């Protein structure tokens, strides 16, 4: 197992956009659960946030994953009361892990952080 495995302290659901017929001759896109991944969720550095802002993207959370994790751009990662939209997935030069740059998505009235059990 990868050297990062012991740091992956969360399990997140992976929801992926799927296009399906809408029954009226068109199509609609819906999120479908495609699996789960082990992950570590961190806040990005100020430099990472600035770099994302330069490209017009919002980067509120960095998610670290095992190298073979099935996570792609536009996926939604869900767990512990959070929904994170994946903006990019990066494989660093050392194939010990993958990194997903994400944005926390909240709905009206939803707390920013999950409540304690």
Short mmCIF file of C-alpha atoms in Angstrom, two decimals:
data_model
loop_
_atom_site.label_atom_id
_atom_site.label_comp_id
_atom_site.label_asym_id
_atom_site.label_seq_id
_atom_site.Cartn_x
_atom_site.Cartn_y
_atom_site.Cartn_z
CA UNK A 1 0.00 0.00 0.00
CA UNK A 2 1.09 3.57 -0.61
CA UNK A 3 3.07 5.57 1.93
CA UNK A 4 0.15 7.99 2.27
CA UNK A 5 -2.42 5.30 3.19
CA UNK A 6 -2.02 5.76 6.96
CA UNK A 7 -2.93 9.47 6.62
CA UNK A 8 -6.19 8.86 4.74
CA UNK A 9 -8.59 9.25 7.65
CA UNK A 10 -11.92 9.65 5.84
CA UNK A 11 -14.11 7.70 3.46
CA UNK A 12 -15.83 9.80 0.81
CA UNK A 13 -18.52 8.85 -1.67
CA UNK A 14 -17.74 9.63 -5.30
CA UNK A 15 -20.69 10.99 -7.28
CA UNK A 16 -20.19 11.42 -11.04
CA UNK A 17 -22.29 13.32 -13.58
CA UNK A 18 -24.14 10.96 -15.92
CA UNK A 19 -26.17 11.97 -18.95
CA UNK A 20 -29.42 10.11 -19.47
CA UNK A 21 -32.48 10.51 -21.71
CA UNK A 22 -35.14 12.78 -20.22
CA UNK A 23 -38.00 10.91 -21.90
CA UNK A 24 -38.85 13.91 -24.09
CA UNK A 25 -36.15 13.48 -26.73
CA UNK A 26 -33.52 15.40 -24.80
CA UNK A 27 -31.03 14.60 -22.12
CA UNK A 28 -30.50 15.50 -18.48
CA UNK A 29 -27.44 15.24 -16.31
CA UNK A 30 -27.69 13.70 -12.85
CA UNK A 31 -25.12 12.65 -10.29
CA UNK A 32 -24.74 8.90 -9.75
CA UNK A 33 -22.86 7.18 -6.94
CA UNK A 34 -19.89 5.34 -8.48
CA UNK A 35 -18.00 4.24 -5.35
CA UNK A 36 -16.07 5.33 -2.30
CA UNK A 37 -12.47 6.40 -1.73
CA UNK A 38 -10.20 6.83 1.25
CA UNK A 39 -9.06 10.42 1.58
CA UNK A 40 -7.48 13.18 3.63
CA UNK A 41 -9.16 16.59 3.34
CA UNK A 42 -7.11 19.73 4.00
CA UNK A 43 -7.43 23.44 3.38
CA UNK A 44 -5.10 24.66 0.62
CA UNK A 45 -2.19 27.00 1.15
CA UNK A 46 -2.56 30.69 0.32
CA UNK A 47 -0.38 30.10 -2.75
CA UNK A 48 -2.63 27.29 -4.00
CA UNK A 49 -5.69 29.52 -3.57
CA UNK A 50 -4.03 32.40 -5.42
CA UNK A 51 -3.03 30.11 -8.29
CA UNK A 52 -6.60 28.81 -8.58
CA UNK A 53 -7.99 32.36 -8.52
CA UNK A 54 -5.70 33.34 -11.41
CA UNK A 55 -7.31 30.64 -13.53
CA UNK A 56 -10.83 31.61 -12.46
CA UNK A 57 -11.32 28.60 -10.20
CA UNK A 58 -12.19 28.35 -6.51
CA UNK A 59 -10.02 26.06 -4.43
CA UNK A 60 -11.30 25.74 -0.87
CA UNK A 61 -10.12 22.21 -0.05
CA UNK A 62 -7.34 19.84 -1.12
CA UNK A 63 -8.19 16.13 -1.07
CA UNK A 64 -5.36 13.58 -0.99
CA UNK A 65 -6.12 10.12 -2.42
CA UNK A 66 -4.45 6.82 -3.19
CA UNK A 67 -2.79 6.77 -6.65
CA UNK A 68 -5.45 4.52 -8.20
CA UNK A 69 -8.48 6.35 -6.79
CA UNK A 70 -11.27 6.73 -9.35
CA UNK A 71 -11.86 10.48 -8.99
CA UNK A 72 -12.19 12.84 -11.94
CA UNK A 73 -12.86 16.49 -12.72
CA UNK A 74 -16.52 17.45 -12.10
CA UNK A 75 -17.05 14.59 -9.62
CA UNK A 76 -18.60 15.41 -6.27
CA UNK A 77 -17.05 13.95 -3.11
CA UNK A 78 -19.43 13.56 -0.18
CA UNK A 79 -18.82 12.69 3.44
CA UNK A 80 -19.08 14.00 7.00
CA UNK A 81 -21.77 16.47 5.95
CA UNK A 82 -19.61 18.04 3.22
CA UNK A 83 -19.98 18.12 -0.57
CA UNK A 84 -16.80 18.91 -2.48
CA UNK A 85 -16.83 19.60 -6.22
CA UNK A 86 -13.62 18.42 -7.93
CA UNK A 87 -12.08 21.10 -10.17
CA UNK A 88 -8.87 19.23 -11.03
CA UNK A 89 -7.03 16.01 -10.25
CA UNK A 90 -3.24 16.07 -10.18
CA UNK A 91 -0.82 13.16 -10.24
CA UNK A 92 2.47 14.44 -8.79
CA UNK A 93 5.86 13.38 -10.16
CA UNK A 94 6.12 10.72 -7.42
CA UNK A 95 3.18 8.33 -7.89
CA UNK A 96 2.59 7.93 -4.12
CA UNK A 97 -0.74 9.77 -4.16
CA UNK A 98 -3.19 11.83 -6.20
CA UNK A 99 -4.44 15.27 -5.28
CA UNK A 100 -7.86 16.71 -6.06
CA UNK A 101 -8.37 20.47 -5.87
CA UNK A 102 -11.96 21.01 -4.75
CA UNK A 103 -14.54 23.59 -3.78
CA UNK A 104 -16.87 23.13 -0.82
CA UNK A 105 -20.47 23.31 -2.01
CA UNK A 106 -23.12 24.38 0.48
CA UNK A 107 -26.87 24.64 0.13
CA UNK A 108 -28.91 27.37 1.78
CA UNK A 109 -29.02 26.85 5.55
CA UNK A 110 -26.35 24.14 5.54
CA UNK A 111 -23.54 24.56 8.11
CA UNK A 112 -19.98 25.02 6.82
CA UNK A 113 -18.64 22.23 9.04
CA UNK A 114 -20.30 19.02 10.16
CA UNK A 115 -21.59 19.04 13.72
CA UNK A 116 -19.92 16.90 16.34
CA UNK A 117 -21.56 13.55 17.07
#
